[in-house]
mmCIF file of C-alpha atoms in Angstrom:
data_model
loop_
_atom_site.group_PDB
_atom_site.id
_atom_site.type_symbol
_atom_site.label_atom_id
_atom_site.label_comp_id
_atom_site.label_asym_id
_atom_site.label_seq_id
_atom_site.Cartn_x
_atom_site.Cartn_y
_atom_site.Cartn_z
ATOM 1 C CA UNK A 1 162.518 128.394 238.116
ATOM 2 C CA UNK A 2 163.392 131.073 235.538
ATOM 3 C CA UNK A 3 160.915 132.407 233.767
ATOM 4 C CA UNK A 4 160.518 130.724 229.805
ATOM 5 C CA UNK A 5 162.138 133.963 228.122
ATOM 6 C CA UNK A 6 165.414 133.113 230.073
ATOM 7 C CA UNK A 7 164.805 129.134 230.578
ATOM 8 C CA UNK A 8 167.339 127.213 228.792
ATOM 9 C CA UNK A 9 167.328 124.093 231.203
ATOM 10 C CA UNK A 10 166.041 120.470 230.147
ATOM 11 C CA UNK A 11 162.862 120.487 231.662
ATOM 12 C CA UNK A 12 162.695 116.705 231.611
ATOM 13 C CA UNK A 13 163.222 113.617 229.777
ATOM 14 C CA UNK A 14 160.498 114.468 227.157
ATOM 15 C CA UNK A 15 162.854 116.643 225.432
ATOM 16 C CA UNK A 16 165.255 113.495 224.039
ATOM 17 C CA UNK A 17 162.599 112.039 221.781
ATOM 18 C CA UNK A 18 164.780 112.088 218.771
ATOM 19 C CA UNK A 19 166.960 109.998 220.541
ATOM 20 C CA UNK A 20 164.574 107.178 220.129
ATOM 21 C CA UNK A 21 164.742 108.213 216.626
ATOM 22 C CA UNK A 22 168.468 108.074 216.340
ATOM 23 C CA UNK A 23 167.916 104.354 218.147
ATOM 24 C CA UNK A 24 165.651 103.315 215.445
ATOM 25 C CA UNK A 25 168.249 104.478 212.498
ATOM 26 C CA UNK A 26 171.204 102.777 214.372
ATOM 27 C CA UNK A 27 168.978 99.768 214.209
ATOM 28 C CA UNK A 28 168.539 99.717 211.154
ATOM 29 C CA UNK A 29 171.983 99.229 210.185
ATOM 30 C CA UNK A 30 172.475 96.733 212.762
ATOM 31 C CA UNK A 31 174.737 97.814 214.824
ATOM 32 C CA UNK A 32 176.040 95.789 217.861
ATOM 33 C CA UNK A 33 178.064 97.636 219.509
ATOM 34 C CA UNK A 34 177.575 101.249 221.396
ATOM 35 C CA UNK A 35 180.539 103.036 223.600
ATOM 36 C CA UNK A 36 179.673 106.171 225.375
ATOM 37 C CA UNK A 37 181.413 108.355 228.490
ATOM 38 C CA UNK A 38 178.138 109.133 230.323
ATOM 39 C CA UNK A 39 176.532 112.691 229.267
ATOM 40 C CA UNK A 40 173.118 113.858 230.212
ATOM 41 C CA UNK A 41 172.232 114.792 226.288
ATOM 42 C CA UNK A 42 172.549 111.056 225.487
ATOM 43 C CA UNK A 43 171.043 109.925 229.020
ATOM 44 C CA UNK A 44 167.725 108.224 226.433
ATOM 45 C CA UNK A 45 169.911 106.828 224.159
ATOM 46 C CA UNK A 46 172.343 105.339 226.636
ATOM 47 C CA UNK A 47 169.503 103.208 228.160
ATOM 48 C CA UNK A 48 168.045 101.767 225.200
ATOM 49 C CA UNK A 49 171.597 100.387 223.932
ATOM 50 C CA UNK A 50 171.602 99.352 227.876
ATOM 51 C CA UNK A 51 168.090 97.467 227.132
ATOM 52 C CA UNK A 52 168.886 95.999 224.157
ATOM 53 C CA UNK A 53 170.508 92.520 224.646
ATOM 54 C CA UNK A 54 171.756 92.278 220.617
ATOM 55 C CA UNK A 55 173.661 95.452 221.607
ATOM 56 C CA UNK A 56 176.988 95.379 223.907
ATOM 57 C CA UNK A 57 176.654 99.268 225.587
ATOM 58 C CA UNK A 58 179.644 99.849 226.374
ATOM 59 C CA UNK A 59 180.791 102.234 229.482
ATOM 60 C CA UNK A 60 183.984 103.890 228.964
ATOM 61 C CA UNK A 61 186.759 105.515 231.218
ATOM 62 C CA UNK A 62 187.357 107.836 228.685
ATOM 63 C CA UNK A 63 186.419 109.118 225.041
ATOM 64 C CA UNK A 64 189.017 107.633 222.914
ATOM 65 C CA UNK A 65 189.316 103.878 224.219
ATOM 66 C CA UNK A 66 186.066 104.068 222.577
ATOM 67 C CA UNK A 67 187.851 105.355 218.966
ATOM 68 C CA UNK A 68 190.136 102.164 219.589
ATOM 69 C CA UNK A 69 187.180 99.561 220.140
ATOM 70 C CA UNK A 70 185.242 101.398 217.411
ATOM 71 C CA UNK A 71 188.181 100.368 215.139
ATOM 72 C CA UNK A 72 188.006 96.633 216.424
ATOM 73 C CA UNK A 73 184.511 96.682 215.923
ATOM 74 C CA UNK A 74 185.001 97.029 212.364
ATOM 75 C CA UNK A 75 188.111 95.100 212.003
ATOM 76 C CA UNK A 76 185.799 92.066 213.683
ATOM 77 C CA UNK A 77 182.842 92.718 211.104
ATOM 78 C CA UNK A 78 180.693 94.932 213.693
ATOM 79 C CA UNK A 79 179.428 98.038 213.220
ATOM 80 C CA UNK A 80 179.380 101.016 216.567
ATOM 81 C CA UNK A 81 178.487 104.369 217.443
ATOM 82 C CA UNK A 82 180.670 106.250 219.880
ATOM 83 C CA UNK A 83 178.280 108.151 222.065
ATOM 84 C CA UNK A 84 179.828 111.535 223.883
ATOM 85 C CA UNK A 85 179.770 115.172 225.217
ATOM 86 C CA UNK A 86 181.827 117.851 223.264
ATOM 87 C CA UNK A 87 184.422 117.712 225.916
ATOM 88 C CA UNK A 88 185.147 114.095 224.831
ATOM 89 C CA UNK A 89 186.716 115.434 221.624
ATOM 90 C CA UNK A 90 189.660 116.932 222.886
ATOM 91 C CA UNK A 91 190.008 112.982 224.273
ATOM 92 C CA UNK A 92 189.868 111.472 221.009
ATOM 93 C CA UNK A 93 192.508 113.568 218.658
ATOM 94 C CA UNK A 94 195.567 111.159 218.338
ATOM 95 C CA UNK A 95 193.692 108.150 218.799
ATOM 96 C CA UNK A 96 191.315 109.574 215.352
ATOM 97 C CA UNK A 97 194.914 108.998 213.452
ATOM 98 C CA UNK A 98 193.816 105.380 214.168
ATOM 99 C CA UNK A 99 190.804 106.286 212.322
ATOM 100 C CA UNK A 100 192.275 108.382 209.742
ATOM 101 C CA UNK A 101 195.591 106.593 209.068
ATOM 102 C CA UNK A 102 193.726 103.104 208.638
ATOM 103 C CA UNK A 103 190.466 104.717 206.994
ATOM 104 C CA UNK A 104 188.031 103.364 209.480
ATOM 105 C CA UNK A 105 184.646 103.854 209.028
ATOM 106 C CA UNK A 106 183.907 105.726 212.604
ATOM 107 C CA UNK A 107 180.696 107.365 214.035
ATOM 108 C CA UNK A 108 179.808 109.529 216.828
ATOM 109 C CA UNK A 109 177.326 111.235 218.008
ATOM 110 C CA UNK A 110 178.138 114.125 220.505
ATOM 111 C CA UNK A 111 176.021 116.391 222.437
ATOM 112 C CA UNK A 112 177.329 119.581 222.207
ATOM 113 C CA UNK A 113 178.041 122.115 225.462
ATOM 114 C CA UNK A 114 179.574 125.581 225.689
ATOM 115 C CA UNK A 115 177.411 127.237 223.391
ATOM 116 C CA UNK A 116 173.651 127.722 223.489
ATOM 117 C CA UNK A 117 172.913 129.500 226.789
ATOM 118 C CA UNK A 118 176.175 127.743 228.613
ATOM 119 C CA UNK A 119 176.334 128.508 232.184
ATOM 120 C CA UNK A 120 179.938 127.106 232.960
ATOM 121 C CA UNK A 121 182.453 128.616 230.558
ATOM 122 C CA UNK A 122 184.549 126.148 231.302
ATOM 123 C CA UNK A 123 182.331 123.980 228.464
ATOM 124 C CA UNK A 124 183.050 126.640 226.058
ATOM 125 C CA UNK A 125 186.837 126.624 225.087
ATOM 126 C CA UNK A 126 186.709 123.026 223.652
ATOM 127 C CA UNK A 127 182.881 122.975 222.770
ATOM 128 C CA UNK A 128 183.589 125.712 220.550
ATOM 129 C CA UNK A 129 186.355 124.216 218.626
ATOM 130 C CA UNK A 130 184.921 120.634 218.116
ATOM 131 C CA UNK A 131 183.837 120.860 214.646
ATOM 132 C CA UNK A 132 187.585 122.077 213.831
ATOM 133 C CA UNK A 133 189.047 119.583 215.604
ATOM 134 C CA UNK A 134 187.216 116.911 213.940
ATOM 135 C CA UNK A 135 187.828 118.197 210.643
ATOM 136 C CA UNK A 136 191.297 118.623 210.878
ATOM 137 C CA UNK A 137 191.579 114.964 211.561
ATOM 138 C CA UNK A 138 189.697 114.277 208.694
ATOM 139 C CA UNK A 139 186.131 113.257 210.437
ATOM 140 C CA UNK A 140 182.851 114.676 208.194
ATOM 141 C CA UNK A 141 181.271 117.038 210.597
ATOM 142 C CA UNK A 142 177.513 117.414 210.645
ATOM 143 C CA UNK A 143 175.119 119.215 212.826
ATOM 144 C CA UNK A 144 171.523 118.959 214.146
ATOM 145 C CA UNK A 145 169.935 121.704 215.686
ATOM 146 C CA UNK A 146 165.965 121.449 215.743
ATOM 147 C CA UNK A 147 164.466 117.965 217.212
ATOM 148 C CA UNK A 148 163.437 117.153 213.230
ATOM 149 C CA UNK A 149 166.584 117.626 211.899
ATOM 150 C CA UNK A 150 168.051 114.832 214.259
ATOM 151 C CA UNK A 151 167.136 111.363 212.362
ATOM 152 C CA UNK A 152 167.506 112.187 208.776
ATOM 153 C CA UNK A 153 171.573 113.780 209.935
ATOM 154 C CA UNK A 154 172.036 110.533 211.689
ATOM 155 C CA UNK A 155 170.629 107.935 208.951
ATOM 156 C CA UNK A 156 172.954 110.205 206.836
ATOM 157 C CA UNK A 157 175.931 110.135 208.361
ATOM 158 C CA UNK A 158 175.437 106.533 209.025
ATOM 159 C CA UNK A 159 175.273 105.974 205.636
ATOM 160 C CA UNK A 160 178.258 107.524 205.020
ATOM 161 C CA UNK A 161 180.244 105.499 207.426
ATOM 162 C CA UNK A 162 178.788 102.342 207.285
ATOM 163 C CA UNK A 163 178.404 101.955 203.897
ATOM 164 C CA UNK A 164 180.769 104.195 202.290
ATOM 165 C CA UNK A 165 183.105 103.918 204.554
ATOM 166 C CA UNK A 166 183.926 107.732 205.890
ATOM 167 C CA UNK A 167 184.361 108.759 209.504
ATOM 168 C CA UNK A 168 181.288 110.962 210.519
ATOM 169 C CA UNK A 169 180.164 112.662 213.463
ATOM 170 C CA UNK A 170 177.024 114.187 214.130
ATOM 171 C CA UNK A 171 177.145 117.728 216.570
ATOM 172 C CA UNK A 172 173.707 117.656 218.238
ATOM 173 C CA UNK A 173 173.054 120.939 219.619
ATOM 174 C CA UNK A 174 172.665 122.562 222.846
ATOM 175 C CA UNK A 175 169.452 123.726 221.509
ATOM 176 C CA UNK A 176 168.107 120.106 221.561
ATOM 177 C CA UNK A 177 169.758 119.192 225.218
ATOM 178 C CA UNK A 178 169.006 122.205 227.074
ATOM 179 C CA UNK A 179 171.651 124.304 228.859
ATOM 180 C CA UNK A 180 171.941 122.502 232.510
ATOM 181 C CA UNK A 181 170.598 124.660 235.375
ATOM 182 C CA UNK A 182 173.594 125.479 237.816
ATOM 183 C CA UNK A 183 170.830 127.631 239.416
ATOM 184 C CA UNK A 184 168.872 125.086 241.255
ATOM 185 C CA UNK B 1 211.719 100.982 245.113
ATOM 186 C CA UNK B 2 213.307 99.953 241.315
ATOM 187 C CA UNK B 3 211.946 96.846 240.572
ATOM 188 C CA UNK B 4 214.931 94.273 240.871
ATOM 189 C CA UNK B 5 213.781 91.356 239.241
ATOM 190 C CA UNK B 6 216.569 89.303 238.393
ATOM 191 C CA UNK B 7 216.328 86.664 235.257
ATOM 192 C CA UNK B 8 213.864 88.839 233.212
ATOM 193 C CA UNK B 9 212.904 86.508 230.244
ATOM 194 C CA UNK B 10 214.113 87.390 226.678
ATOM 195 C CA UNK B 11 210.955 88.997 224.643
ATOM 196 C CA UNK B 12 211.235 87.531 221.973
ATOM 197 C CA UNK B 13 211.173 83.868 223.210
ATOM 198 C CA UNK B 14 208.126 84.396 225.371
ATOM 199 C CA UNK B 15 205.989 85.944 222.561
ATOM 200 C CA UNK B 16 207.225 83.043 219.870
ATOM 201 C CA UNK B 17 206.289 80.250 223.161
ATOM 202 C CA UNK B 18 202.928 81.988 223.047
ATOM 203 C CA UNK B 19 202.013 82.809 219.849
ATOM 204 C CA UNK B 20 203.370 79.417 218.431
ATOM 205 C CA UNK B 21 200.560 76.852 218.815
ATOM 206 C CA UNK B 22 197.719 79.484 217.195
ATOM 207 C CA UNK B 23 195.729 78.317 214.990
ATOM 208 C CA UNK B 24 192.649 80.977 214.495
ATOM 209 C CA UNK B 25 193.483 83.577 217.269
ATOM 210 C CA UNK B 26 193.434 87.205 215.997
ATOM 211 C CA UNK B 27 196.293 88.921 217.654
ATOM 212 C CA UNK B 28 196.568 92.853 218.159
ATOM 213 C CA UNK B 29 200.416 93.839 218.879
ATOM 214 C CA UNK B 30 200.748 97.616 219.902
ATOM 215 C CA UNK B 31 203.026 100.388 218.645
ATOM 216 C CA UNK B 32 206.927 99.305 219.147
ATOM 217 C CA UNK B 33 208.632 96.815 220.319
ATOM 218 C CA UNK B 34 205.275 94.522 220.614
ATOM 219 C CA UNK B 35 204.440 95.003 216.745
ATOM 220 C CA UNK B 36 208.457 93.850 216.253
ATOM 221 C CA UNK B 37 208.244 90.938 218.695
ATOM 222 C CA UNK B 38 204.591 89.637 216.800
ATOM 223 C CA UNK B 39 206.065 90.349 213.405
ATOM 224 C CA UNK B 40 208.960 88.350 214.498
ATOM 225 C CA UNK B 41 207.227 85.161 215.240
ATOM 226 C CA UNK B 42 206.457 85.496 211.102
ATOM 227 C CA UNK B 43 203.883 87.457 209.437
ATOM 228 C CA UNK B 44 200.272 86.192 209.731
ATOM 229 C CA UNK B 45 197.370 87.347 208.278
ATOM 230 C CA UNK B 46 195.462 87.545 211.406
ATOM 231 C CA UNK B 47 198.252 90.122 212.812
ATOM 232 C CA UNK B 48 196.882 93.161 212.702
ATOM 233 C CA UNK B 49 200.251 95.640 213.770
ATOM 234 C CA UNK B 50 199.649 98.743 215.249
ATOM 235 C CA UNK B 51 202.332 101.781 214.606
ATOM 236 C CA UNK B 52 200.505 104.151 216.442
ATOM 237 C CA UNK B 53 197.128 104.903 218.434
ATOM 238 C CA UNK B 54 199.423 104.186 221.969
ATOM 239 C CA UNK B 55 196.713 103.647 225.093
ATOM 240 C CA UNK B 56 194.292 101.932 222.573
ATOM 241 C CA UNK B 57 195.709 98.269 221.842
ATOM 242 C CA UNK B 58 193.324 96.981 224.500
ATOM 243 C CA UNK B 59 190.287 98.841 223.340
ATOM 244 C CA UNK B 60 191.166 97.407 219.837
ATOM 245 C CA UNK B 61 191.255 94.190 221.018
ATOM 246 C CA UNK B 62 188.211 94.496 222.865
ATOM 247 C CA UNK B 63 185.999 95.567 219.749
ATOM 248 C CA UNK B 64 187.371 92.541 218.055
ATOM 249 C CA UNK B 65 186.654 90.138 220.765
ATOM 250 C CA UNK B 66 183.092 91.149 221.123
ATOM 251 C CA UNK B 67 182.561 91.208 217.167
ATOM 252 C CA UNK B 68 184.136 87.348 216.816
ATOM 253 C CA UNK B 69 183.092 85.969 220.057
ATOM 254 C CA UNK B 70 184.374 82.494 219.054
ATOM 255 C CA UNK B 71 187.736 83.696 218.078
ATOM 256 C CA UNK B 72 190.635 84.100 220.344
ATOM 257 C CA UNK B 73 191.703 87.765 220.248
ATOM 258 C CA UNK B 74 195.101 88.513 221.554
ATOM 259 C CA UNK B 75 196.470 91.534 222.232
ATOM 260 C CA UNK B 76 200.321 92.107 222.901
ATOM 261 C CA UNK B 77 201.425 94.993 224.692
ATOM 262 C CA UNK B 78 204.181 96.686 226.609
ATOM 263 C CA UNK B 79 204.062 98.481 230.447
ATOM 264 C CA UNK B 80 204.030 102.103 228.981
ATOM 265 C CA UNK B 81 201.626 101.488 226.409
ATOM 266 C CA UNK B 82 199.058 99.506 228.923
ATOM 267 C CA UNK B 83 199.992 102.571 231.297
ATOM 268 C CA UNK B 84 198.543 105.178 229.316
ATOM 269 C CA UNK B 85 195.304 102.994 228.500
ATOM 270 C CA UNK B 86 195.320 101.795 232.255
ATOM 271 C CA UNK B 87 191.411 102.917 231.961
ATOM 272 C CA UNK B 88 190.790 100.471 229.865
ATOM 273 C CA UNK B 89 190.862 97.416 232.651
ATOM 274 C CA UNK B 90 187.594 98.887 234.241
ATOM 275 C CA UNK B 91 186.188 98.795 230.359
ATOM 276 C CA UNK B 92 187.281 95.064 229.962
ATOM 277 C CA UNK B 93 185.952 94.161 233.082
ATOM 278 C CA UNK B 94 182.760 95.529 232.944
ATOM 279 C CA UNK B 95 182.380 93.509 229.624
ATOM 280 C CA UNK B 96 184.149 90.708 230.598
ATOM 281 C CA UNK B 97 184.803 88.800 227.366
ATOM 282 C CA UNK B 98 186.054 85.598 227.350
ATOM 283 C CA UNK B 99 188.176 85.180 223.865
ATOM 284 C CA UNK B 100 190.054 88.471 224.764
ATOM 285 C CA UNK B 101 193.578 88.017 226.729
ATOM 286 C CA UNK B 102 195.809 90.794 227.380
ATOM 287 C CA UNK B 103 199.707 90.092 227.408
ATOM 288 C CA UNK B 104 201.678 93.169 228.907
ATOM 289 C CA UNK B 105 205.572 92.886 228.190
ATOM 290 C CA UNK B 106 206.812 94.294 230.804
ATOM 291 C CA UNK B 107 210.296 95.203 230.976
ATOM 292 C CA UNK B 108 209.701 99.166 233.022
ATOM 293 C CA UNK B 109 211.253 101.100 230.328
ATOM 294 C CA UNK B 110 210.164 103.042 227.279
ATOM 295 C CA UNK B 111 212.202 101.353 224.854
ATOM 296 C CA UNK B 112 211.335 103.403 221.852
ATOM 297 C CA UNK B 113 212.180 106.726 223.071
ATOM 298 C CA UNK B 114 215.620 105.928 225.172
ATOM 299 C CA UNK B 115 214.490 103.601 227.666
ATOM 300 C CA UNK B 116 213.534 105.901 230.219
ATOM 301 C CA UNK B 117 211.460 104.200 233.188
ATOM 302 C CA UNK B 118 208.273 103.583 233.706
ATOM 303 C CA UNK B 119 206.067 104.165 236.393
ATOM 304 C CA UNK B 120 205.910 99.950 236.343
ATOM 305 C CA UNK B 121 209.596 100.208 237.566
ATOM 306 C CA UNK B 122 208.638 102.120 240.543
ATOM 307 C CA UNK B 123 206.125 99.724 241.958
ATOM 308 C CA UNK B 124 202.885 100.389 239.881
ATOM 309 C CA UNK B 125 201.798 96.853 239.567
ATOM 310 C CA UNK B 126 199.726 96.352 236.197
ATOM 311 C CA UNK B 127 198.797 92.564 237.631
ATOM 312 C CA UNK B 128 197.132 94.221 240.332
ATOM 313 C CA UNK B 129 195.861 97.227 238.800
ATOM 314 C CA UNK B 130 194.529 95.302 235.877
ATOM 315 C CA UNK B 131 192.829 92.832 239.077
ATOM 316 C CA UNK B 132 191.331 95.466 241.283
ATOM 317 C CA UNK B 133 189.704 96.735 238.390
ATOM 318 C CA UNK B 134 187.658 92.905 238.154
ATOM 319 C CA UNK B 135 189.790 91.250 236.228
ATOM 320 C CA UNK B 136 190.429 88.174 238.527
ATOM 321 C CA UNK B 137 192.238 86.244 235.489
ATOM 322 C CA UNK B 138 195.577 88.521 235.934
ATOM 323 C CA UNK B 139 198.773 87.397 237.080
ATOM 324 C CA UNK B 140 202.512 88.345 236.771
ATOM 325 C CA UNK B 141 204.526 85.891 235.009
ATOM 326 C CA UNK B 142 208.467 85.508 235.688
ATOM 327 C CA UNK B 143 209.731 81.731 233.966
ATOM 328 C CA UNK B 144 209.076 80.535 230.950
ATOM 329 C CA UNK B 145 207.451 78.017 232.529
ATOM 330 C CA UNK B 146 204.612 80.552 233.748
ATOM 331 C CA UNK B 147 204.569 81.529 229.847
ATOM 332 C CA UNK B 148 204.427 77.636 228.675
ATOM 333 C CA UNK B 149 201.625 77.045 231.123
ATOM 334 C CA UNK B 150 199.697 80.465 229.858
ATOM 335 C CA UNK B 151 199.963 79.914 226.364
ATOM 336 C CA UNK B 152 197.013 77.517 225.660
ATOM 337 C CA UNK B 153 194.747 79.783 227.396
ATOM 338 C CA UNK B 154 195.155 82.312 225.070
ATOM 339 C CA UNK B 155 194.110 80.553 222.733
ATOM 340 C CA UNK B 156 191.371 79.159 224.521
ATOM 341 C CA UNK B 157 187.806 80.300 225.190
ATOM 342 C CA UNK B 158 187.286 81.046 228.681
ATOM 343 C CA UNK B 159 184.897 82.597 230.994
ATOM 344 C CA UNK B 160 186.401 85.985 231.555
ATOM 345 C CA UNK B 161 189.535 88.011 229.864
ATOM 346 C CA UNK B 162 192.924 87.300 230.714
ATOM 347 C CA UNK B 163 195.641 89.524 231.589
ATOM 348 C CA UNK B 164 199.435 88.353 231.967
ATOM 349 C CA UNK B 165 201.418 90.837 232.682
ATOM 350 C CA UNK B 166 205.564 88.907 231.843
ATOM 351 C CA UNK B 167 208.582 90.119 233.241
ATOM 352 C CA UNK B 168 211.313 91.094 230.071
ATOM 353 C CA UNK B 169 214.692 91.972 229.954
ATOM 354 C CA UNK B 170 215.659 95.553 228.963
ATOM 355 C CA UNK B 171 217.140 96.160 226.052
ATOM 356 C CA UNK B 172 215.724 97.087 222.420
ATOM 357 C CA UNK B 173 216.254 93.913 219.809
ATOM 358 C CA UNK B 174 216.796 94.624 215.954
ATOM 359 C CA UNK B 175 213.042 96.201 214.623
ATOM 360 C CA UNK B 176 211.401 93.480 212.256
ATOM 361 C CA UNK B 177 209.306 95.855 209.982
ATOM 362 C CA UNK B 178 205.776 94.867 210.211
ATOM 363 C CA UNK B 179 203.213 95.985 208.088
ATOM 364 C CA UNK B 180 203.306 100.017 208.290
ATOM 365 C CA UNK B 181 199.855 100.186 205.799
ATOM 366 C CA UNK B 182 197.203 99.886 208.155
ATOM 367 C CA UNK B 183 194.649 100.318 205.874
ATOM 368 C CA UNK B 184 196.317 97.196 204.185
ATOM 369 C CA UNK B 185 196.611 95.381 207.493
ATOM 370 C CA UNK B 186 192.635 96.121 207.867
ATOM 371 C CA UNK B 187 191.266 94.663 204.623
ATOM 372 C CA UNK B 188 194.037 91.812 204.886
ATOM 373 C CA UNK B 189 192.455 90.865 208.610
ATOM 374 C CA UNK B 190 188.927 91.549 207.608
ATOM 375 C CA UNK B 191 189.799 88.780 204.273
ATOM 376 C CA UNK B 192 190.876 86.344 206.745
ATOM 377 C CA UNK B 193 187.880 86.897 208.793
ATOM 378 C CA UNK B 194 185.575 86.114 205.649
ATOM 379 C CA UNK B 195 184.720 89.555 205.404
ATOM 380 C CA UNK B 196 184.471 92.055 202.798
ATOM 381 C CA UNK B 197 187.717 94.153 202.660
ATOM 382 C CA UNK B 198 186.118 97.425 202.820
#
């Protein structure tokens, strides 16, 4: 185990409290349905959609059948988060003109890799373009970097699709996931 | 190994035999000659057309099927679209809704960008595919008897989705121009839902 000056690891699970916080917002604005491509950032939040029964979690194959269902969601009176890593994003671009084209309201909530303390550089060429990539297909791009920060960026950007109808996504750092330990 | 099936069924027939007795089925059609074969049948305000988005007519459908659990949700597709969402059959399955039904027209060629061939014309079985990823409810239709027989189940409630995948005839008919304004096509679905437009 490195020593703390060099640890950038996720210890444990304790770390993804604000995801119960993010939980509790989503909640609130009664969502039903949750899609997500596995990711160990979201690992918390994945399980509680899993244990709640008014919420269909929704496993994917990949990151943008979960833009698509998003869009049904809606289009059926339902409101969902799309849950992924950065990588995901490179997934979603054409399927966002869905999004875009039709003005769907659209959330997502990604855990961001290839920056803070990234071992594999393979993470970093699409992690570091996300927010760009988002933008330029018209998605609101906000960011979350300290554990306090997380639930008032998510209640905000919920607001923001939900009710007024823009497509947001919330960047949650690296800082708040840990950089994964190749080392051990 | 071209696929050699002689007799392939006229599009436009089978999607009018199945869409004809609906009476509050929501019905997806994806980018092409789907949207032209559901616009075809006449313009509904339950149609929602898709001009775009190709790999996510499924994923659409499945949204809506899990939002309006007593509604029929239909979605029409064609071989190369379902090809490029072929991931979402494991998604389906794992969900398993029973008001969601698949139709892939399947005629092994990419009508909309010179009818090259698709990878369903070389053996890659979507029936199969869709099956072996737990969809039991998926079979490969080649009369139009198959398609008379199908066509109340769509529009039925069921335990578990349904995926037909039917058999077509090349050959592009004349484009029936469907709603292009999706955002249009949203609020007009949502209205006919009972929900608010926005």
């Amino acid at each position: 185990m490195a020593d703390s000056s060099t640890d950038t690891s996720l210890p444990d699970d304790s770390r993804q409290d604000w995801a119960d916080g993010i939980f509790d917002v989503l909640k609130s604005f009664e969502l039903t349905q949750a899609s997500y491509v596995p990711d160990g950032g979201h690992v918390r939040l994945i399980e509680r959609f899993q244990a709640d029964e008014s919420i269909a979690a929704i496993s994917l194959t990949t990151e943008e059948e979960g833009v698509a269902q998003s869009a049904g969601a809606w289009l059926g009176g339902a409101r969902s988060v799309l849950l992924m890593q950065s990588s995901g994003v490179g997934n979603c671009i054409n399927m966002l003109s869905l999004i875009k084209h039709c003005k769907f309201p659209f959330l997502t909530l990604i855990t961001m890799r290839g920056e803070w303390g990234e071992f594999n550089p393979w993470q970093v060429p699409m992690g570091s373009v996300v927010g760009d990539c988002l933008s330029l297909m018209g998605v609101t791009v906000m960011r979350a970097d300290r554990p306090e920060e997380v639930v008032q960026t998510v209640r905000s950007a919920a607001s923001m699709a939900f009710l007024g109808g823009t497509p947001c996504a919330v960047l949650l750092s690296q800082s708040l996931i840990g950089a994964k330990d190749f080392t051990k | 190994m071209t696929d050699k099936i002689k007799d392939r069924l006229d599009r436009r027939a089978v999607v009018a035999a199945l869409l004809r007795g609906r009476s509050n089925a929501i019905v997806v059609s994806a980018l092409g000659a789907a949207t032209y074969d559901v616009a075809d049948v006449g313009d509904h305000d339950r149609n929602f057309y898709l001009w775009g988005a190709m790999g996510g007519a499924a994923m659409i459908g499945l949204g809506l099927a899990l939002a309006q659990p007593d509604i029929p949700v239909i979605v029409v597709t064609g071989d190369g679209e379902m090809l490029m969402g072929m991931g979402s059959f494991a998604t389906l399955a794992l969900q398993n809704p029973g008001n969601l039904s698949v139709v892939v027209l399947d005629n092994g060629l990419y009508g909309e960008t010179g009818s090259q061939e698709t990878h369903a014309a070389f053996g890659a079985d979507l029936a199969k595919i869709a099956a072996s990823c737990g969809l039991e409810d998926a079979r490969t239709l080649t009369t139009m008897d198959d398609v008379e027989t199908l066509a109340p189940r769509l529009h039925s409630l069921r335990d578990s989705p349904s995926v037909a995948v039917v058999k077509i005839a090349g050959g592009n008919k004349p484009k029936v121009m469907a709603l292009r304004d999706g955002a249009i096509n949203k609020g007009r679905l949502r209205a006919a839902l009972g929900l608010p437009v926005e």
